[in-house]
PDB file of C-alpha atoms and ligand atoms in Angstrom:
ATOM      1  CA  UNK V   1      88.122 137.423  67.088  1.00 97.00           C
ATOM      2  CA  UNK V   2      90.498 133.980  67.902  1.00 97.00           C
ATOM      3  CA  UNK V   3      87.997 131.007  67.983  1.00 98.00           C
ATOM      4  CA  UNK V   4      88.949 127.166  69.250  1.00 98.00           C
ATOM      5  CA  UNK V   5      87.069 124.389  68.778  1.00 98.00           C
ATOM      6  CA  UNK V   6      87.178 121.377  70.340  1.00 98.00           C
ATOM      7  CA  UNK V   7      86.026 118.399  69.499  1.00 98.00           C
ATOM      8  CA  UNK V   8      86.392 114.357  68.717  1.00 98.00           C
ATOM      9  CA  UNK V   9      85.507 115.196  64.643  1.00 98.00           C
ATOM     10  CA  UNK V  10      87.831 118.109  63.621  1.00 98.00           C
ATOM     11  CA  UNK V  11      86.581 116.957  59.891  1.00 98.00           C
ATOM     12  CA  UNK V  12      83.399 118.810  60.994  1.00 98.00           C
ATOM     13  CA  UNK V  13      85.258 122.320  60.285  1.00 98.00           C
ATOM     14  CA  UNK V  14      86.347 122.112  56.971  1.00 97.00           C
ATOM     15  CA  UNK V  15      83.315 124.227  55.741  1.00 97.00           C
ATOM     16  CA  UNK V  16      85.052 127.093  57.936  1.00 97.00           C
ATOM     17  CA  UNK V  17      87.562 127.334  54.935  1.00 95.00           C
ATOM     18  CA  UNK V  18      84.532 128.594  52.429  1.00 94.00           C
ATOM     19  CA  UNK V  19      82.762 131.523  51.774  1.00 95.00           C
ATOM     20  CA  UNK V  20      82.398 134.723  54.064  1.00 94.00           C
ATOM     21  CA  UNK V  21      84.634 132.336  57.117  1.00 95.00           C
ATOM     22  CA  UNK V  22      87.090 131.789  54.921  1.00 96.00           C
ATOM     23  CA  UNK V  23      87.774 135.101  53.737  1.00 96.00           C
ATOM     24  CA  UNK V  24      87.675 136.619  57.389  1.00 95.00           C
ATOM     25  CA  UNK V  25      90.246 133.832  58.145  1.00 95.00           C
ATOM     26  CA  UNK V  26      92.427 134.377  55.258  1.00 96.00           C
ATOM     27  CA  UNK V  27      92.306 137.986  55.937  1.00 96.00           C
ATOM     28  CA  UNK V  28      93.234 136.927  59.680  1.00 95.00           C
ATOM     29  CA  UNK V  29      89.806 138.770  60.735  1.00 95.00           C
ATOM     30  CA  UNK V  30      89.631 135.261  62.450  1.00 97.00           C
ATOM     31  CA  UNK V  31      91.368 133.040  64.002  1.00 97.00           C
ATOM     32  CA  UNK V  32      89.793 129.535  63.811  1.00 97.00           C
ATOM     33  CA  UNK V  33      92.180 126.778  65.443  1.00 98.00           C
ATOM     34  CA  UNK V  34      90.148 123.732  65.519  1.00 98.00           C
ATOM     35  CA  UNK V  35      91.905 120.579  68.279  1.00 98.00           C
ATOM     36  CA  UNK V  36      91.536 117.173  68.292  1.00 98.00           C
ATOM     37  CA  UNK V  37      90.169 116.181  71.671  1.00 98.00           C
ATOM     38  CA  UNK V  38      91.561 112.528  71.479  1.00 98.00           C
ATOM     39  CA  UNK V  39      95.086 114.185  71.617  1.00 98.00           C
ATOM     40  CA  UNK V  40      94.477 114.931  75.170  1.00 98.00           C
ATOM     41  CA  UNK V  41      93.349 111.024  76.177  1.00 98.00           C
ATOM     42  CA  UNK V  42      96.183 109.165  77.596  1.00 96.00           C
ATOM     43  CA  UNK V  43      95.084 105.485  77.052  1.00 98.00           C
ATOM     44  CA  UNK V  44      95.680 103.336  73.933  1.00 98.00           C
ATOM     45  CA  UNK V  45      92.381 103.474  72.822  1.00 98.00           C
ATOM     46  CA  UNK V  46      91.893 107.506  73.253  1.00 98.00           C
ATOM     47  CA  UNK V  47      88.913 107.047  75.468  1.00 98.00           C
ATOM     48  CA  UNK V  48      86.445 110.444  76.558  1.00 98.00           C
ATOM     49  CA  UNK V  49      83.625 108.632  77.074  1.00 98.00           C
ATOM     50  CA  UNK V  50      82.754 106.300  79.943  1.00 98.00           C
ATOM     51  CA  UNK V  51      78.825 104.983  81.760  1.00 98.00           C
ATOM     52  CA  UNK V  52      77.016 107.157  83.699  1.00 98.00           C
ATOM     53  CA  UNK V  53      76.786 107.668  87.174  1.00 98.00           C
ATOM     54  CA  UNK V  54      73.265 107.049  88.500  1.00 98.00           C
ATOM     55  CA  UNK V  55      72.546 104.671  85.602  1.00 98.00           C
ATOM     56  CA  UNK V  56      70.791 105.125  82.192  1.00 96.00           C
ATOM     57  CA  UNK V  57      71.524 105.358  77.895  1.00 96.00           C
ATOM     58  CA  UNK V  58      74.505 106.374  76.798  1.00 97.00           C
ATOM     59  CA  UNK V  59      77.423 107.555  77.543  1.00 98.00           C
ATOM     60  CA  UNK V  60      78.865 110.651  79.198  1.00 98.00           C
ATOM     61  CA  UNK V  61      82.081 112.681  77.826  1.00 98.00           C
ATOM     62  CA  UNK V  62      85.018 112.143  80.978  1.00 98.00           C
ATOM     63  CA  UNK V  63      86.198 115.024  82.866  1.00 98.00           C
ATOM     64  CA  UNK V  64      89.590 114.755  82.760  1.00 98.00           C
ATOM     65  CA  UNK V  65      90.751 114.589  79.238  1.00 98.00           C
ATOM     66  CA  UNK V  66      88.639 117.880  78.395  1.00 98.00           C
ATOM     67  CA  UNK V  67      89.840 119.594  81.459  1.00 98.00           C
ATOM     68  CA  UNK V  68      93.549 119.202  79.898  1.00 98.00           C
ATOM     69  CA  UNK V  69      92.730 120.060  76.630  1.00 98.00           C
ATOM     70  CA  UNK V  70      90.904 123.419  77.782  1.00 98.00           C
ATOM     71  CA  UNK V  71      93.611 123.871  79.721  1.00 98.00           C
ATOM     72  CA  UNK V  72      95.886 123.760  77.093  1.00 97.00           C
ATOM     73  CA  UNK V  73      93.951 125.856  74.919  1.00 97.00           C
ATOM     74  CA  UNK V  74      94.013 128.503  77.231  1.00 97.00           C
ATOM     75  CA  UNK V  75      97.490 127.924  77.792  1.00 96.00           C
ATOM     76  CA  UNK V  76      97.834 128.258  73.823  1.00 88.00           C
ATOM     77  CA  UNK V  77      99.529 125.076  73.028  1.00 55.00           C
ATOM     78  CA  UNK V  78      98.198 121.737  71.958  1.00 52.00           C
ATOM     79  CA  UNK V  79      99.561 118.234  72.576  1.00 51.00           C
ATOM     80  CA  UNK V  80     100.511 117.600  68.571  1.00 44.00           C
ATOM     81  CA  UNK V  81     100.888 120.413  65.977  1.00 39.00           C
ATOM     82  CA  UNK V  82      99.570 119.743  62.875  1.00 40.00           C
ATOM     83  CA  UNK V  83     101.758 121.356  60.494  1.00 32.00           C
ATOM     84  CA  UNK V  84     101.586 122.196  56.987  1.00 32.00           C
ATOM     85  CA  UNK V  85      99.960 119.319  54.825  1.00 32.00           C
ATOM     86  CA  UNK V  86      97.437 118.065  57.982  1.00 34.00           C
ATOM     87  CA  UNK V  87      93.677 119.265  57.034  1.00 36.00           C
ATOM     88  CA  UNK V  88      93.813 122.776  56.923  1.00 41.00           C
ATOM     89  CA  UNK V  89      91.251 123.746  59.724  1.00 44.00           C
ATOM     90  CA  UNK V  90      93.239 121.430  61.943  1.00 48.00           C
ATOM     91  CA  UNK V  91      95.768 123.690  62.527  1.00 42.00           C
ATOM     92  CA  UNK V  92      96.550 123.465  65.940  1.00 43.00           C
ATOM     93  CA  UNK V  93      99.193 124.687  68.422  1.00 38.00           C
ATOM     94  CA  UNK V  94     101.183 128.218  68.276  1.00 39.00           C
ATOM     95  CA  UNK V  95     100.091 130.901  69.729  1.00 42.00           C
ATOM     96  CA  UNK V  96      99.471 132.065  72.956  1.00 42.00           C
ATOM     97  CA  UNK V  97      96.826 133.714  74.759  1.00 39.00           C
ATOM     98  CA  UNK V  98      98.793 136.773  74.424  1.00 37.00           C
ATOM     99  CA  UNK V  99      97.954 136.834  70.634  1.00 47.00           C
ATOM    100  CA  UNK V 100      94.613 137.492  71.844  1.00 59.00           C
ATOM    101  CA  UNK V 101      94.274 141.728  72.155  1.00 49.00           C
ATOM    102  CA  UNK V 102      94.258 142.516  76.093  1.00 52.00           C
ATOM    103  CA  UNK V 103      95.521 138.819  76.542  1.00 59.00           C
ATOM    104  CA  UNK V 104      92.663 137.329  78.660  1.00 92.00           C
ATOM    105  CA  UNK V 105      90.969 134.299  78.726  1.00 97.00           C
ATOM    106  CA  UNK V 106      88.303 132.823  76.774  1.00 98.00           C
ATOM    107  CA  UNK V 107      84.655 132.755  77.119  1.00 98.00           C
ATOM    108  CA  UNK V 108      83.641 128.803  77.192  1.00 98.00           C
ATOM    109  CA  UNK V 109      81.127 127.917  74.806  1.00 98.00           C
ATOM    110  CA  UNK V 110      78.940 124.597  75.660  1.00 98.00           C
ATOM    111  CA  UNK V 111      76.894 123.949  72.672  1.00 98.00           C
ATOM    112  CA  UNK V 112      74.207 121.757  74.536  1.00 98.00           C
ATOM    113  CA  UNK V 113      70.167 120.979  73.464  1.00 97.00           C
ATOM    114  CA  UNK V 114      69.575 121.987  77.168  1.00 97.00           C
ATOM    115  CA  UNK V 115      71.273 125.422  77.173  1.00 98.00           C
ATOM    116  CA  UNK V 116      69.941 128.559  77.094  1.00 98.00           C
ATOM    117  CA  UNK V 117      68.389 130.157  73.216  1.00 98.00           C
ATOM    118  CA  UNK V 118      71.207 131.560  71.063  1.00 98.00           C
ATOM    119  CA  UNK V 119      69.735 134.359  69.583  1.00 97.00           C
ATOM    120  CA  UNK V 120      70.719 137.177  67.179  1.00 96.00           C
ATOM    121  CA  UNK V 121      71.444 139.077  70.342  1.00 97.00           C
ATOM    122  CA  UNK V 122      73.267 136.398  71.794  1.00 98.00           C
ATOM    123  CA  UNK V 123      75.678 136.217  68.416  1.00 98.00           C
ATOM    124  CA  UNK V 124      75.927 140.322  68.496  1.00 97.00           C
ATOM    125  CA  UNK V 125      77.531 140.087  72.429  1.00 98.00           C
ATOM    126  CA  UNK V 126      79.666 137.010  71.210  1.00 98.00           C
ATOM    127  CA  UNK V 127      81.273 138.773  68.355  1.00 98.00           C
ATOM    128  CA  UNK V 128      81.889 141.799  70.736  1.00 98.00           C
ATOM    129  CA  UNK V 129      84.258 139.106  72.440  1.00 98.00           C
ATOM    130  CA  UNK V 130      88.130 138.445  71.560  1.00 97.00           C
ATOM    131  CA  UNK V 131      88.258 135.139  72.055  1.00 97.00           C
ATOM    132  CA  UNK V 132      85.770 131.988  71.892  1.00 98.00           C
ATOM    133  CA  UNK V 133      86.363 128.330  73.147  1.00 98.00           C
ATOM    134  CA  UNK V 134      83.645 126.333  71.764  1.00 98.00           C
ATOM    135  CA  UNK V 135      83.549 122.760  73.650  1.00 99.00           C
ATOM    136  CA  UNK V 136      81.925 119.964  71.610  1.00 98.00           C
ATOM    137  CA  UNK V 137      80.220 117.208  73.203  1.00 98.00           C
ATOM    138  CA  UNK V 138      78.783 113.833  71.787  1.00 94.00           C
ATOM    139  CA  UNK V 139      77.101 111.142  73.331  1.00 87.00           C
ATOM    140  CA  UNK V 140      75.040 111.977  76.325  1.00 95.00           C
ATOM    141  CA  UNK V 141      77.046 115.422  77.260  1.00 97.00           C
ATOM    142  CA  UNK V 142      79.796 116.239  79.238  1.00 98.00           C
ATOM    143  CA  UNK V 143      80.620 115.585  82.619  1.00 98.00           C
ATOM    144  CA  UNK V 144      79.089 118.597  84.459  1.00 98.00           C
ATOM    145  CA  UNK V 145      81.795 119.041  87.160  1.00 98.00           C
ATOM    146  CA  UNK V 146      83.670 120.582  83.675  1.00 98.00           C
ATOM    147  CA  UNK V 147      81.424 123.277  83.419  1.00 98.00           C
ATOM    148  CA  UNK V 148      81.926 124.103  87.278  1.00 98.00           C
ATOM    149  CA  UNK V 149      85.361 123.575  87.310  1.00 98.00           C
ATOM    150  CA  UNK V 150      85.465 126.453  84.759  1.00 98.00           C
ATOM    151  CA  UNK V 151      82.910 128.587  85.722  1.00 98.00           C
ATOM    152  CA  UNK V 152      84.907 129.613  88.580  1.00 98.00           C
ATOM    153  CA  UNK V 153      87.964 130.977  85.887  1.00 96.00           C
ATOM    154  CA  UNK V 154      86.091 131.920  82.929  1.00 97.00           C
ATOM    155  CA  UNK V 155      82.689 132.669  81.479  1.00 98.00           C
ATOM    156  CA  UNK V 156      80.858 129.464  80.894  1.00 98.00           C
ATOM    157  CA  UNK V 157      77.824 129.876  78.763  1.00 98.00           C
ATOM    158  CA  UNK V 158      75.645 126.493  77.417  1.00 98.00           C
ATOM    159  CA  UNK V 159      74.061 126.892  74.678  1.00 98.00           C
ATOM    160  CA  UNK V 160      71.198 125.197  72.725  1.00 98.00           C
ATOM    161  CA  UNK V 161      70.436 126.232  68.800  1.00 98.00           C
ATOM    162  CA  UNK V 162      67.035 125.141  68.886  1.00 98.00           C
ATOM    163  CA  UNK V 163      64.731 122.634  70.038  1.00 97.00           C
ATOM    164  CA  UNK V 164      65.939 119.376  68.646  1.00 97.00           C
ATOM    165  CA  UNK V 165      68.543 116.722  69.093  1.00 97.00           C
ATOM    166  CA  UNK V 166      71.851 116.689  67.045  1.00 97.00           C
ATOM    167  CA  UNK V 167      74.312 114.296  67.454  1.00 97.00           C
ATOM    168  CA  UNK V 168      76.806 116.170  68.836  1.00 98.00           C
ATOM    169  CA  UNK V 169      77.834 119.643  69.472  1.00 98.00           C
ATOM    170  CA  UNK V 170      80.094 120.444  66.189  1.00 98.00           C
ATOM    171  CA  UNK V 171      76.829 121.415  63.754  1.00 98.00           C
ATOM    172  CA  UNK V 172      75.564 123.735  66.295  1.00 98.00           C
ATOM    173  CA  UNK V 173      78.768 124.888  66.644  1.00 98.00           C
ATOM    174  CA  UNK V 174      79.145 125.871  62.826  1.00 98.00           C
ATOM    175  CA  UNK V 175      75.999 127.844  63.065  1.00 98.00           C
ATOM    176  CA  UNK V 176      77.117 129.434  65.893  1.00 98.00           C
ATOM    177  CA  UNK V 177      80.429 130.558  64.002  1.00 98.00           C
ATOM    178  CA  UNK V 178      78.502 131.412  61.165  1.00 97.00           C
ATOM    179  CA  UNK V 179      76.621 133.340  62.751  1.00 98.00           C
ATOM    180  CA  UNK V 180      78.788 135.589  64.998  1.00 98.00           C
ATOM    181  CA  UNK V 181      81.433 135.153  62.244  1.00 97.00           C
ATOM    182  CA  UNK V 182      79.293 137.235  59.418  1.00 96.00           C
ATOM    183  CA  UNK V 183      78.936 140.070  62.153  1.00 97.00           C
ATOM    184  CA  UNK V 184      82.771 140.638  62.563  1.00 97.00           C
ATOM    185  CA  UNK V 185      83.412 144.115  61.344  1.00 94.00           C
ATOM    186  CA  UNK V 186      84.352 143.873  58.152  1.00 90.00           C
ATOM    187  CA  UNK V 187      83.039 140.362  57.179  1.00 92.00           C
ATOM    188  CA  UNK V 188      80.051 141.196  54.959  1.00 90.00           C
ATOM    189  CA  UNK V 189      81.287 142.713  51.592  1.00 76.00           C
ATOM    190  CA  UNK V 190      78.323 145.575  52.373  1.00 62.00           C
ATOM    191  CA  UNK V 191      78.677 147.308  55.880  1.00 51.00           C
ATOM    192  CA  UNK V 192      74.979 147.320  55.882  1.00 55.00           C
ATOM    193  CA  UNK V 193      74.062 143.696  54.856  1.00 71.00           C
ATOM    194  CA  UNK V 194      73.678 142.835  59.033  1.00 79.00           C
ATOM    195  CA  UNK V 195      71.438 145.744  59.469  1.00 73.00           C
ATOM    196  CA  UNK V 196      68.054 144.597  57.675  1.00 67.00           C
ATOM    197  CA  UNK V 197      68.290 140.792  59.105  1.00 80.00           C
ATOM    198  CA  UNK V 198      65.215 139.160  60.734  1.00 76.00           C
ATOM    199  CA  UNK V 199      65.928 139.883  64.084  1.00 80.00           C
ATOM    200  CA  UNK V 200      68.263 142.430  64.039  1.00 79.00           C
ATOM    201  CA  UNK V 201      68.219 145.645  66.589  1.00 79.00           C
ATOM    202  CA  UNK V 202      66.304 148.666  64.386  1.00 78.00           C
ATOM    203  CA  UNK V 203      63.091 149.679  63.228  1.00 76.00           C
ATOM    204  CA  UNK V 204      62.086 145.959  61.801  1.00 86.00           C
ATOM    205  CA  UNK V 205      62.858 144.465  65.022  1.00 86.00           C
ATOM    206  CA  UNK V 206      61.328 141.426  65.764  1.00 90.00           C
ATOM    207  CA  UNK V 207      59.745 141.025  62.204  1.00 96.00           C
ATOM    208  CA  UNK V 208      61.075 138.302  59.998  1.00 97.00           C
ATOM    209  CA  UNK V 209      62.069 139.806  56.622  1.00 96.00           C
ATOM    210  CA  UNK V 210      60.113 139.852  53.781  1.00 97.00           C
ATOM    211  CA  UNK V 211      60.340 138.024  50.133  1.00 98.00           C
ATOM    212  CA  UNK V 212      62.773 139.419  47.546  1.00 98.00           C
ATOM    213  CA  UNK V 213      62.967 139.510  43.962  1.00 98.00           C
ATOM    214  CA  UNK V 214      66.013 140.127  41.516  1.00 98.00           C
ATOM    215  CA  UNK V 215      66.045 140.313  37.594  1.00 98.00           C
ATOM    216  CA  UNK V 216      64.189 139.553  35.048  1.00 98.00           C
ATOM    217  CA  UNK V 217      60.861 141.498  35.870  1.00 98.00           C
ATOM    218  CA  UNK V 218      59.087 138.384  34.789  1.00 98.00           C
ATOM    219  CA  UNK V 219      60.135 134.598  35.538  1.00 98.00           C
ATOM    220  CA  UNK V 220      58.050 132.024  34.277  1.00 98.00           C
ATOM    221  CA  UNK V 221      54.728 134.343  34.739  1.00 98.00           C
ATOM    222  CA  UNK V 222      55.502 135.383  37.828  1.00 98.00           C
ATOM    223  CA  UNK V 223      55.947 138.968  38.139  1.00 98.00           C
ATOM    224  CA  UNK V 224      58.122 141.397  40.299  1.00 98.00           C
ATOM    225  CA  UNK V 225      55.829 143.653  42.719  1.00 98.00           C
ATOM    226  CA  UNK V 226      55.070 146.813  40.530  1.00 98.00           C
ATOM    227  CA  UNK V 227      55.649 148.897  43.371  1.00 98.00           C
ATOM    228  CA  UNK V 228      58.961 147.597  43.905  1.00 98.00           C
ATOM    229  CA  UNK V 229      59.685 148.663  40.393  1.00 98.00           C
ATOM    230  CA  UNK V 230      58.804 152.207  41.117  1.00 98.00           C
ATOM    231  CA  UNK V 231      61.637 153.691  42.415  1.00 98.00           C
ATOM    232  CA  UNK V 232      59.646 155.435  45.025  1.00 98.00           C
ATOM    233  CA  UNK V 233      61.166 154.893  48.202  1.00 98.00           C
ATOM    234  CA  UNK V 234      58.942 155.359  51.043  1.00 98.00           C
ATOM    235  CA  UNK V 235      56.097 153.237  49.594  1.00 98.00           C
ATOM    236  CA  UNK V 236      58.977 150.709  48.759  1.00 98.00           C
ATOM    237  CA  UNK V 237      59.536 150.682  52.811  1.00 97.00           C
ATOM    238  CA  UNK V 238      55.975 150.302  53.616  1.00 98.00           C
ATOM    239  CA  UNK V 239      55.088 147.507  51.144  1.00 98.00           C
ATOM    240  CA  UNK V 240      58.401 145.564  52.725  1.00 98.00           C
ATOM    241  CA  UNK V 241      57.388 146.430  56.461  1.00 97.00           C
ATOM    242  CA  UNK V 242      53.597 144.904  55.483  1.00 98.00           C
ATOM    243  CA  UNK V 243      55.210 141.924  53.687  1.00 98.00           C
ATOM    244  CA  UNK V 244      57.435 141.309  57.020  1.00 98.00           C
ATOM    245  CA  UNK V 245      54.339 142.024  59.410  1.00 97.00           C
ATOM    246  CA  UNK V 246      52.372 139.358  56.652  1.00 98.00           C
ATOM    247  CA  UNK V 247      55.151 136.657  57.227  1.00 98.00           C
ATOM    248  CA  UNK V 248      55.594 137.288  60.879  1.00 97.00           C
ATOM    249  CA  UNK V 249      51.934 136.406  61.561  1.00 97.00           C
ATOM    250  CA  UNK V 250      52.333 133.476  59.406  1.00 97.00           C
ATOM    251  CA  UNK V 251      55.291 132.108  60.478  1.00 97.00           C
ATOM    252  CA  UNK V 252      55.856 133.170  64.069  1.00 97.00           C
ATOM    253  CA  UNK V 253      51.928 134.028  65.776  1.00 95.00           C
ATOM    254  CA  UNK V 254      54.716 133.946  68.732  1.00 95.00           C
ATOM    255  CA  UNK V 255      56.660 136.984  67.484  1.00 96.00           C
ATOM    256  CA  UNK V 256      53.774 138.864  66.511  1.00 96.00           C
ATOM    257  CA  UNK V 257      51.979 138.282  69.981  1.00 94.00           C
ATOM    258  CA  UNK V 258      55.056 139.826  71.426  1.00 94.00           C
ATOM    259  CA  UNK V 259      55.148 142.757  69.366  1.00 95.00           C
ATOM    260  CA  UNK V 260      54.910 146.037  71.679  1.00 94.00           C
ATOM    261  CA  UNK V 261      51.887 147.991  70.328  1.00 93.00           C
ATOM    262  CA  UNK V 262      53.934 151.100  71.256  1.00 93.00           C
ATOM    263  CA  UNK V 263      56.213 150.791  67.860  1.00 93.00           C
ATOM    264  CA  UNK V 264      53.385 149.940  65.410  1.00 95.00           C
ATOM    265  CA  UNK V 265      51.694 152.894  63.185  1.00 96.00           C
ATOM    266  CA  UNK V 266      48.023 152.946  62.512  1.00 96.00           C
ATOM    267  CA  UNK V 267      49.172 151.490  58.934  1.00 97.00           C
ATOM    268  CA  UNK V 268      50.734 148.434  60.470  1.00 97.00           C
ATOM    269  CA  UNK V 269      47.408 148.348  63.326  1.00 96.00           C
ATOM    270  CA  UNK V 270      45.181 148.197  60.013  1.00 96.00           C
ATOM    271  CA  UNK V 271      47.195 145.447  58.458  1.00 97.00           C
ATOM    272  CA  UNK V 272      46.875 143.739  61.638  1.00 96.00           C
ATOM    273  CA  UNK V 273      43.278 143.563  62.112  1.00 95.00           C
ATOM    274  CA  UNK V 274      43.063 142.461  57.872  1.00 96.00           C
ATOM    275  CA  UNK V 275      44.842 139.651  58.830  1.00 95.00           C
ATOM    276  CA  UNK V 276      42.323 138.658  61.739  1.00 87.00           C
ATOM    277  CA  UNK V 277      45.428 138.830  64.140  1.00 79.00           C
ATOM    278  CA  UNK V 278      44.674 140.226  67.525  1.00 77.00           C
ATOM    279  CA  UNK V 279      46.888 140.995  70.745  1.00 72.00           C
ATOM    280  CA  UNK V 280      45.705 138.865  73.494  1.00 64.00           C
ATOM    281  CA  UNK V 281      45.376 140.813  76.984  1.00 62.00           C
ATOM    282  CA  UNK V 282      48.276 140.139  79.081  1.00 58.00           C
ATOM    283  CA  UNK V 283      46.700 137.609  81.294  1.00 46.00           C
ATOM    284  CA  UNK V 284      45.782 135.537  78.134  1.00 51.00           C
ATOM    285  CA  UNK V 285      49.349 135.860  76.076  1.00 50.00           C
ATOM    286  CA  UNK V 286      49.943 132.164  77.832  1.00 48.00           C
TER     287      UNK V 286
HETATM  288  N1  ADE N   1      73.841 119.248  71.018  1.00 70.21           N
HETATM  289  C1  ADE N   1      72.915 118.746  70.290  1.00 70.21           C
HETATM  290  N2  ADE N   1      71.638 119.151  70.166  1.00 70.21           N
HETATM  291  C2  ADE N   1      72.227 120.631  70.260  1.00 70.21           C
HETATM  292  C3  ADE N   1      71.407 122.056  70.287  1.00 70.21           C
HETATM  293  N3  ADE N   1      69.915 121.618  69.756  1.00 70.21           N
HETATM  294  N4  ADE N   1      72.118 122.828  70.474  1.00 70.21           N
HETATM  295  C4  ADE N   1      73.465 123.281  70.430  1.00 70.21           C
HETATM  296  N5  ADE N   1      74.151 121.522  70.691  1.00 70.21           N
HETATM  297  C5  ADE N   1      73.417 120.543  70.696  1.00 70.21           C
END
């Protein structure tokens, strides 16, 4: 998969050199290219923002500079090529759309608190794309005409990683790249590691994961639940499901409320009753 990231703070992306994502890049599973937006600004101050029409606080990112940057990335180039010796995460230039399987166009991702929610399902959908281009806004955001313009040529997604406001799209992009990157074939050591994730499709869908334990069996007087040492796979699976249900009710009552009763067995129902959890009639759910 090819990932292009355009930002006024390329330094934010140094973590993409390490761990799973760093290894995926070394192996060539992920081709990450980070670009400095200011490289496409033409004035001496490398200005990327201006005051908002209609007034109000803060600044808005200028459409011209974003347009030139996105056009150049799509064309496979960059105004400056940072070669060896530059920061390893800001290797730009080189490559071409043809370097992407199928030679198509990228899907444009614009992180913003007003976007649609980033979910595991969306992470999986994006992991199936050959090429993503992240446009990291700062200040009050990017002039809306940029999204309108590219919306005529590319798939454009404005995405929020949660109901809080960050200083810019960089950290949101890191979050998305990690969630997407670990879903790429061969990125996780154990091919099944993503299967049991909270929110992964499957039997435990829409339940958060329960607690996990490793050796020693007793630590500072705290014992590992004996069932996990029993070697009885059926009992272990039942215990894990119970714990997932308990945690979902305690920490994510809105997820518990949205569980499809058809997916619950009688043991699940009994546990939920013990937890005094009642499904609301549909018209009372909100
Ligand atoms: N930029 C600022 N806040 C954000 C958020 N919550 N999600 C995505 N991008 C953002």
